[in-house]
Tab-separated table of C-alpha atoms and ligand atoms in Angstrom:
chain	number	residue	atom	x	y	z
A	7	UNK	CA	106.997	96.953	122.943
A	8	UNK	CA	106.011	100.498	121.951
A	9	UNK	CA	108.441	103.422	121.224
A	10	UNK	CA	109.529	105.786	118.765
A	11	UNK	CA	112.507	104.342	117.419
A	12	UNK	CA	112.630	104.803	113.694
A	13	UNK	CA	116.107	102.804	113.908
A	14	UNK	CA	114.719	99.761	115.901
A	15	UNK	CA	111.904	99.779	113.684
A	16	UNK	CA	113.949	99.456	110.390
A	17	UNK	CA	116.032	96.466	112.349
A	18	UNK	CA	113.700	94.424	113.062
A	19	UNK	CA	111.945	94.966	109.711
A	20	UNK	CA	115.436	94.204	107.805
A	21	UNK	CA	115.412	91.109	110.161
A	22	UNK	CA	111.877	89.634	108.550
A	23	UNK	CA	109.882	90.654	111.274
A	24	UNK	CA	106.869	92.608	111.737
A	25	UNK	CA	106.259	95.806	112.723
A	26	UNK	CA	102.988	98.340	113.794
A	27	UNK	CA	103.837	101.809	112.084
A	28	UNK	CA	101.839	104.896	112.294
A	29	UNK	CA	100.340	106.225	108.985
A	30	UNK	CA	97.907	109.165	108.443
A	31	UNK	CA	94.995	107.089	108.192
A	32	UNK	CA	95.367	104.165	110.195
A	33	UNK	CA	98.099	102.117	111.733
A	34	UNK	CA	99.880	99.263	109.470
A	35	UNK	CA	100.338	95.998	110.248
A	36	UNK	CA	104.177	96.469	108.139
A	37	UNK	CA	106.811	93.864	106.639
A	38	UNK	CA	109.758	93.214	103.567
A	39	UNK	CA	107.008	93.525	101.375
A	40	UNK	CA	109.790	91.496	98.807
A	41	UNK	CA	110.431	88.767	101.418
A	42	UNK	CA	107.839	85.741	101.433
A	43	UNK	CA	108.517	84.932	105.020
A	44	UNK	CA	108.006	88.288	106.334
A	45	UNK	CA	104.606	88.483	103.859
A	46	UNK	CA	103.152	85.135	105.211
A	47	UNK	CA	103.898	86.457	109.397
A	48	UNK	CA	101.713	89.407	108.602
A	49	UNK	CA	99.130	87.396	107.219
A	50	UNK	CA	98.793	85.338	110.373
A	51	UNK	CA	99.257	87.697	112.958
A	52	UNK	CA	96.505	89.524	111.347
A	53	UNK	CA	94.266	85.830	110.764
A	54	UNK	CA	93.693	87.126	107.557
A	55	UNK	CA	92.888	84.758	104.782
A	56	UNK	CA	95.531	84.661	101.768
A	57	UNK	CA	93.145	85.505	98.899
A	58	UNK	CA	93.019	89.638	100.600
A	59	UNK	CA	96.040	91.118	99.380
A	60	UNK	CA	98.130	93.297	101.196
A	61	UNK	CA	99.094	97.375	100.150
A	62	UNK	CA	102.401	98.464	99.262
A	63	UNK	CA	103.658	101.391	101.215
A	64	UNK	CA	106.501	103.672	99.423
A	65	UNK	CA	108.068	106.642	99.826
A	66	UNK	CA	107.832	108.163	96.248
A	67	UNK	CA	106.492	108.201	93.165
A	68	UNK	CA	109.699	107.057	91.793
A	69	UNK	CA	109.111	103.617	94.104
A	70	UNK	CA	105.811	103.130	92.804
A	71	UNK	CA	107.069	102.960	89.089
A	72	UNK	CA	109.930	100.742	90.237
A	73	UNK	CA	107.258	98.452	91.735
A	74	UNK	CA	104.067	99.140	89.139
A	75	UNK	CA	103.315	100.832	86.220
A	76	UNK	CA	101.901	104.220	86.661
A	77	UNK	CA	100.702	104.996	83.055
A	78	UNK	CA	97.317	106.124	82.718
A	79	UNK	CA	97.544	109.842	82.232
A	80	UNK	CA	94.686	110.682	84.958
A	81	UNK	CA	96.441	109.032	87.365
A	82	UNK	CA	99.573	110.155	86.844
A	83	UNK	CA	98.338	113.421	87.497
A	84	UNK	CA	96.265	112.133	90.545
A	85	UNK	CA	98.866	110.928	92.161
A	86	UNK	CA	101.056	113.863	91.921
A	87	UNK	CA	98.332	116.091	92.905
A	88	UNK	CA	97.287	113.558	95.955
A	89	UNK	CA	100.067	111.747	96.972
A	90	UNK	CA	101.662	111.561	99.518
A	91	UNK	CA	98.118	111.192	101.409
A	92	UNK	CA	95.043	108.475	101.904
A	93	UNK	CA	95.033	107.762	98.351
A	94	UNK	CA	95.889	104.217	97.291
A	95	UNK	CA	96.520	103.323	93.279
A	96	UNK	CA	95.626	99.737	92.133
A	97	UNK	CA	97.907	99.521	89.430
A	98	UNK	CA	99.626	96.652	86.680
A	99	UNK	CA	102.313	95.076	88.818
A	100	UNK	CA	105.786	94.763	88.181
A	101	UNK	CA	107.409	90.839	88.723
A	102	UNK	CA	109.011	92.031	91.664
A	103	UNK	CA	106.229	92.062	93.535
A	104	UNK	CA	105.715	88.486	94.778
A	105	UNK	CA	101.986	87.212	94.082
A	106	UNK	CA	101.600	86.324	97.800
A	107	UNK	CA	101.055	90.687	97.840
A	108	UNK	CA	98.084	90.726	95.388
A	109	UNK	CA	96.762	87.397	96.441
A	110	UNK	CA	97.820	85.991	93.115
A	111	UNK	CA	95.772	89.030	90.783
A	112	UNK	CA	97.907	91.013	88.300
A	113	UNK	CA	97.342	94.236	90.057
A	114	UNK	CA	98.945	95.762	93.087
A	115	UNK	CA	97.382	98.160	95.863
A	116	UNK	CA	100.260	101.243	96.492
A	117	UNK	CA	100.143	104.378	98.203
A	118	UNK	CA	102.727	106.944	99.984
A	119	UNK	CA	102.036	107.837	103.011
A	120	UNK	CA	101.841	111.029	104.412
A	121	UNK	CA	103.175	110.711	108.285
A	122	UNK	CA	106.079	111.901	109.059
A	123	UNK	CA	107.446	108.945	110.779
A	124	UNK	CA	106.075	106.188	107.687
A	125	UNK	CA	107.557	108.625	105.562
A	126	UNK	CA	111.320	108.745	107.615
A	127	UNK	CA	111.403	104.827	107.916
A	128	UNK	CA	110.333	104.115	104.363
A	129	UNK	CA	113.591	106.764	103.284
A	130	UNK	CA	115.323	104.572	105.351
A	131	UNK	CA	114.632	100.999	103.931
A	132	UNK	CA	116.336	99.736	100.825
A	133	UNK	CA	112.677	97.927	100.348
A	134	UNK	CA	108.747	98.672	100.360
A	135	UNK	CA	106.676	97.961	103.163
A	136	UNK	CA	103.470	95.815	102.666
A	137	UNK	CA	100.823	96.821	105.338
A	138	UNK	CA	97.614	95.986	106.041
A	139	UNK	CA	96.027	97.568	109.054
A	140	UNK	CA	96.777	96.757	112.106
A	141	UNK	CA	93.765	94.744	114.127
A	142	UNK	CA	92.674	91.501	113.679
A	143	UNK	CA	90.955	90.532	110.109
A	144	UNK	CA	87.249	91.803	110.483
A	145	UNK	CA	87.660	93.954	113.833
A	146	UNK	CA	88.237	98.106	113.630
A	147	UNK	CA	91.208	99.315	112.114
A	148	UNK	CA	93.167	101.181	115.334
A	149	UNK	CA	93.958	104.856	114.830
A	150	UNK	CA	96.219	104.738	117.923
A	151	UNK	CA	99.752	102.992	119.503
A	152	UNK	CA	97.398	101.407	122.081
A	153	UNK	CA	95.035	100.196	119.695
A	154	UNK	CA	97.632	98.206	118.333
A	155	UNK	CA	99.208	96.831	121.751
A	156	UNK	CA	96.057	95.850	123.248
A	157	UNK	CA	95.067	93.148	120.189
A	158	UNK	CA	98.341	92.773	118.322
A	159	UNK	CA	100.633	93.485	121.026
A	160	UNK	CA	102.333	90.159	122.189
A	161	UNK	CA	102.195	88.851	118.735
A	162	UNK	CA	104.977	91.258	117.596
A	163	UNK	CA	108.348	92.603	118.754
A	164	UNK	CA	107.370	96.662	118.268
A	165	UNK	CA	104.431	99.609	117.775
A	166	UNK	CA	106.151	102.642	116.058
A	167	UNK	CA	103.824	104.842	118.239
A	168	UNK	CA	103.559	108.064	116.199
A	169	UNK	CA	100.365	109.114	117.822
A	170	UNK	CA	96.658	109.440	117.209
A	171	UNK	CA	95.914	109.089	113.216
A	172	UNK	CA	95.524	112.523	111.533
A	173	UNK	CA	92.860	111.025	109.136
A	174	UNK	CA	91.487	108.251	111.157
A	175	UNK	CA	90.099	106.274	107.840
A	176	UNK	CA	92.055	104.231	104.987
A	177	UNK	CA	92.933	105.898	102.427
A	178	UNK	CA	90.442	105.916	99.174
A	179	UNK	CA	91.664	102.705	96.576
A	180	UNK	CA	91.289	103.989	92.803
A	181	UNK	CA	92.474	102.446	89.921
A	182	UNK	CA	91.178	102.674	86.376
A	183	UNK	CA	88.530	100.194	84.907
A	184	UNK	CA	86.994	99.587	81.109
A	185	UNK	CA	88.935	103.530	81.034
A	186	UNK	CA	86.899	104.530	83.721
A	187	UNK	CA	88.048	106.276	87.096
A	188	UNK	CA	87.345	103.440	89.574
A	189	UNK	CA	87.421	103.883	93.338
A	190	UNK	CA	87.210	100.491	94.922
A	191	UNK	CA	86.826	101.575	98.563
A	192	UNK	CA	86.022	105.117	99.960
A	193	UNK	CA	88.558	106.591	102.528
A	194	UNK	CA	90.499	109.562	103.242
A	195	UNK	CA	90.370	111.362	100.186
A	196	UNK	CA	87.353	112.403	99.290
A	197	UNK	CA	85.172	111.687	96.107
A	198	UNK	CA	84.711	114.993	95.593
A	199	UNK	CA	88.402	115.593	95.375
A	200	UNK	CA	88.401	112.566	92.769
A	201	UNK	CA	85.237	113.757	90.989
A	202	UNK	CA	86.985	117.205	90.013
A	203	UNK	CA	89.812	115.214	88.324
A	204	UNK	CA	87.237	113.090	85.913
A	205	UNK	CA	83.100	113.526	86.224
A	206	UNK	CA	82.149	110.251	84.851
A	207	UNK	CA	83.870	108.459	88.125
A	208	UNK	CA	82.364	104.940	88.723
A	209	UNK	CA	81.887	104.111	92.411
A	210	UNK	CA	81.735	100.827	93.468
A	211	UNK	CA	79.733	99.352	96.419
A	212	UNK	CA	80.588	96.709	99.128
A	213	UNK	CA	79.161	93.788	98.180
A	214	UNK	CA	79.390	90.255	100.013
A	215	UNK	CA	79.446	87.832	97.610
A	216	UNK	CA	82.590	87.831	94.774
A	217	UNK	CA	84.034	91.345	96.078
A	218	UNK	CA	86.299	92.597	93.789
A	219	UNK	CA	88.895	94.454	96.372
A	220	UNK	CA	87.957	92.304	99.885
A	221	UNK	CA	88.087	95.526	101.553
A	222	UNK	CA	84.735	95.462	99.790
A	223	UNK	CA	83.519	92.379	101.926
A	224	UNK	CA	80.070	93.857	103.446
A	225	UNK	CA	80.772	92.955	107.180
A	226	UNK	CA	83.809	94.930	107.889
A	227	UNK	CA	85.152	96.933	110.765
A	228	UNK	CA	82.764	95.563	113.332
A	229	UNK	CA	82.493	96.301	117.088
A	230	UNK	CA	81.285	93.155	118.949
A	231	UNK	CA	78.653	94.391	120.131
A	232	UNK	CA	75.646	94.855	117.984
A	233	UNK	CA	75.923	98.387	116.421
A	234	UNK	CA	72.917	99.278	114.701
A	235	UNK	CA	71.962	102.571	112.353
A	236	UNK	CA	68.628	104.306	113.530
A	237	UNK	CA	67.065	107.559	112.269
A	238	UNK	CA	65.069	108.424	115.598
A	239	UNK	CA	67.720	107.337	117.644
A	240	UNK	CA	66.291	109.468	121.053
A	241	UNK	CA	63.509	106.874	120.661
A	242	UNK	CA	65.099	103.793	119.907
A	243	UNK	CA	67.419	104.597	122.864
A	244	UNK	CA	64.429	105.229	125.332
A	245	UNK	CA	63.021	102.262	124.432
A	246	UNK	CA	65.968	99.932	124.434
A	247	UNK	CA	66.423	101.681	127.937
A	248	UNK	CA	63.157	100.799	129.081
A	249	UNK	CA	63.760	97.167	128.463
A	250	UNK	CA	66.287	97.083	131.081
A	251	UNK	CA	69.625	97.079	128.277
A	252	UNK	CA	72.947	98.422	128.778
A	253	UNK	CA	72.597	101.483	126.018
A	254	UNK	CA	75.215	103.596	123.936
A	255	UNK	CA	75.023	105.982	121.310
A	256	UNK	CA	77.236	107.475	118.851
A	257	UNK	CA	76.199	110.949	117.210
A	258	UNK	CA	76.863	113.414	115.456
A	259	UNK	CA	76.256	117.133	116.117
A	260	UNK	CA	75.693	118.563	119.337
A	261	UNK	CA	72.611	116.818	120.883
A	262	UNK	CA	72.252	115.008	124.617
A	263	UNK	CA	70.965	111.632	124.928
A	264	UNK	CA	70.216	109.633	127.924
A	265	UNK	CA	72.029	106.245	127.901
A	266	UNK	CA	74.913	104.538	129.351
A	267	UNK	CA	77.358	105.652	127.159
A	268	UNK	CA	76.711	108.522	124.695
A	269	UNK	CA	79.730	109.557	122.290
A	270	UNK	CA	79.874	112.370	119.635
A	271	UNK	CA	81.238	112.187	116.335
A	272	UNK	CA	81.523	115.815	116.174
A	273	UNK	CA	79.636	118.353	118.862
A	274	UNK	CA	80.546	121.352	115.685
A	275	UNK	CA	79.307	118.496	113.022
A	276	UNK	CA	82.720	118.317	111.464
A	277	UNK	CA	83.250	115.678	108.966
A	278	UNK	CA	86.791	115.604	109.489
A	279	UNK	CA	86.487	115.468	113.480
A	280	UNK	CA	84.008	112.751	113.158
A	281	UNK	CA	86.255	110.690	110.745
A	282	UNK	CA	89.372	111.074	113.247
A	283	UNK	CA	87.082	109.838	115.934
A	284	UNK	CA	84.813	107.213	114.545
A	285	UNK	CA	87.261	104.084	115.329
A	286	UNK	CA	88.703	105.354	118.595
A	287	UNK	CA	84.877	105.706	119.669
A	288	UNK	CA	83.342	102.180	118.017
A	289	UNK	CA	86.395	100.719	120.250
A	290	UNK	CA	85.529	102.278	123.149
A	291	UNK	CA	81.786	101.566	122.909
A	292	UNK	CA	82.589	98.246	122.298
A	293	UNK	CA	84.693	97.810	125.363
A	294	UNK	CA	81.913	99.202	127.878
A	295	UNK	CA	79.847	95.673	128.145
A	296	UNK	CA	76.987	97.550	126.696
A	297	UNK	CA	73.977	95.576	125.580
A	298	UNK	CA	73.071	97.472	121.967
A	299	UNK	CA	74.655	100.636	120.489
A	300	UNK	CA	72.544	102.890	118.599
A	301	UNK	CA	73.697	104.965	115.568
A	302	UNK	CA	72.799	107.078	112.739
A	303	UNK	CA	74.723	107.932	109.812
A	304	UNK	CA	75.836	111.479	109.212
A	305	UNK	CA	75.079	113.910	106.170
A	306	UNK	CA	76.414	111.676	102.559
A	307	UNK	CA	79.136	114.264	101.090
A	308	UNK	CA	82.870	114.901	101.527
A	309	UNK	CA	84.252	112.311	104.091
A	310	UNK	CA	80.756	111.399	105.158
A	311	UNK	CA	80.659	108.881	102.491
A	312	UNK	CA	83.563	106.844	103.936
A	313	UNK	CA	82.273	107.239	107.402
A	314	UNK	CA	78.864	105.821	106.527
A	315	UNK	CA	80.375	103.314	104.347
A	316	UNK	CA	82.286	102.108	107.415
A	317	UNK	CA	79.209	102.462	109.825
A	318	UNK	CA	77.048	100.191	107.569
A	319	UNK	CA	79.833	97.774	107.406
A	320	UNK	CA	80.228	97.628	110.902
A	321	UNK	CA	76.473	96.521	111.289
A	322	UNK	CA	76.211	94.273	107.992
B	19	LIG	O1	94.966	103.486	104.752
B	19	LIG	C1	95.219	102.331	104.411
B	19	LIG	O2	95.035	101.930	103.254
B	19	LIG	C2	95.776	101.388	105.478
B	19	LIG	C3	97.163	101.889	105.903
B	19	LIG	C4	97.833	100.973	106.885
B	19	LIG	O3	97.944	102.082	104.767
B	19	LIG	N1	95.834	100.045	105.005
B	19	LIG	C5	94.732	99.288	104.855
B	19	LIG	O4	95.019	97.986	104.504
B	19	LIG	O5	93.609	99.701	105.034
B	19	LIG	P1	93.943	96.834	104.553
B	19	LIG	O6	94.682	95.616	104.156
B	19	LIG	O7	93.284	96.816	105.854
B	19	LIG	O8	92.937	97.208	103.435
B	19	LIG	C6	93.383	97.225	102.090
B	19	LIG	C7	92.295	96.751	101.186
B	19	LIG	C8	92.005	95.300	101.469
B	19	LIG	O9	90.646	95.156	101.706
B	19	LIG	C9	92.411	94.590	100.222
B	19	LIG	O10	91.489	93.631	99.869
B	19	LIG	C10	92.475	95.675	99.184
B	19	LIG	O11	92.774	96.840	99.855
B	19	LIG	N2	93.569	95.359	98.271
B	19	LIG	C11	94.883	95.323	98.550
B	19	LIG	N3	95.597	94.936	97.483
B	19	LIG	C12	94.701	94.728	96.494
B	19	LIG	C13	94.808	94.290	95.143
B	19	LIG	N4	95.983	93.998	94.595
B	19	LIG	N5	93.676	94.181	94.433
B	19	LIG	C14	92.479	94.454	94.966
B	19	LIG	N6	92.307	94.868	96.246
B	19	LIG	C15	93.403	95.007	96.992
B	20	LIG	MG1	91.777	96.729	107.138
């Protein structure tokens, strides 16, 4: 069922069930993140495998130190400066957090979110919420209620619809590494943003084999349909068309093209527009029985690095 009852929400998560709540980035797949029962139904509604470890959703920065420990003087002051917002901390875990959460390591992915409604039913629970996001292992995250309903939706009892995602990408995982400022996967907050805070920021890539966060694991986010990144895409479209294929194409900037399905990122070429967009549009592309989708990426700065990040793991 989908509604927007914080109370019936917090029931049936105080029950051991799981719940889809909104965040600012994308929706969570949300349980007792201190009760093994609840852990292990989130890992196979999602059909995710146990060694990718699940976030920790709080409400404060007070929660994360009863749950971590928050130490490190640059991110101490990052996560005051950033949080609440798409910033997760991979930090030294407390023994309160069950292993079954980090997938046995001794660290532990946290963040606050920023929505109103996450933020409400997280004041409202005597626990923390783990929470991956809310599709099925491998497919697109959903940045909407519907999203969620339409793959998840008869698998649990209720979608806390708070609307279309504000962000519309995870939030940016950092943690610190040999003293270095780490980020583990690129998301909502920039690495700009993070870049200001320390210079000599190392950024690591997705890799396939022996990832170091899974969320690192190359093929990631993918549409069914082949999606594949082009630089001439008005050609490689004409072409494909002229071989008799169902055609789309996903853009950015304010450019016609002649296919079956043509969706822009961003007609203004906004980063942020395109990043709210990007996984409501590789849905819908994907649900139009289309034989190919073309793609290019979009300019490599501000949230452009997550977005391309996500459209090369969507065609690994
Ligand atoms: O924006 C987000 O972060 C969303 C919303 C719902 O909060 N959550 C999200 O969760 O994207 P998920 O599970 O789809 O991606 C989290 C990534 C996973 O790839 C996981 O491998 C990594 O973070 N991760 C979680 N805990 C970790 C840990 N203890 N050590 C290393 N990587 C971790
Ligand atoms: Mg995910």
């Amino acid at each position: 069922m989908i509604g927007d009852r914080i109370d019936i929400a917090a029931a049936y998560l105080r029950a051991g069930n799981v719940v889809a709540i909104p965040t600012e980035t994308v929706y969570g797949l949300a349980c007792n993140a201190l009760n093994i029962s609840a852990i292990t139904k989130v890992y196979s509604v999602k059909e995710r495998p146990y060694f990718d470890p699940l976030i920790v959703h709080v409400g404060s920065i007070e929660d994360i130190v009863k749950y971590a420990y928050l130490d490190d003087p640059m991110l101490v002051k990052i996560a005051k400066d950033q949080m609440p917002g798409p910033l997760t901390l991979l930090l030294k875990k407390r023994s309160i957090i069950p292993d079954l959460i980090t997938a046995g390591s001794e660290r532990v992915a946290i963040r606050i979110p920023s929505h109103p409604m996450s933020r409400e039913l997280l004041d409202e629970l005597e626990f923390p919420l783990a929470a991956p996001s809310a599709n099925p292992f491998g497919y697109i995250s959903p940045t909407k209620a519907e999203h969620v309903d339409k793959q998840l939706g008869s698998k649990i009892p209720y979608i806390l619809n708070g609307g279309p995602c504000s962000v519309g990408l995870e939030s940016t995982i950092i943690g610190v590494e040999d003293s270095r400022l780490t980020v583990y996967r690129k998301g909502g907050l920039s690495v700009e943003t993070l870049i200001d805070y320390e210079g000599n920021i190392n950024i690591l890539e997705s890799s396939s084999s022996n990832p170091k966060s899974p969320g690192m694991l190359k093929s990631h986010y993918a549409p069914e349909t082949s999606l594949i990144i082009v630089e001439d895409i008005e050609e490689k479209v004409k072409k494909a068309i002229e071989k008799g294929l169902r055609v789309g194409a996903l853009t950015y900037g304010a450019f016609q093209i002649e296919c079956d399905m043509h969706l822009m990122l961003s007609e203004s070429s906004e980063l942020d527009v395109a990043a709210g967009r990007l996984f409501e549009y590789m849905r819908r592309l994907d649900e139009a029985g289309l034989d190919v989708i073309y793609t290019s990426l979009v300019p490599e700065e501000g949230l452009g690095l997550a977005i391309n990040d996500r459209l090369r793991r969507a065609t690994a």
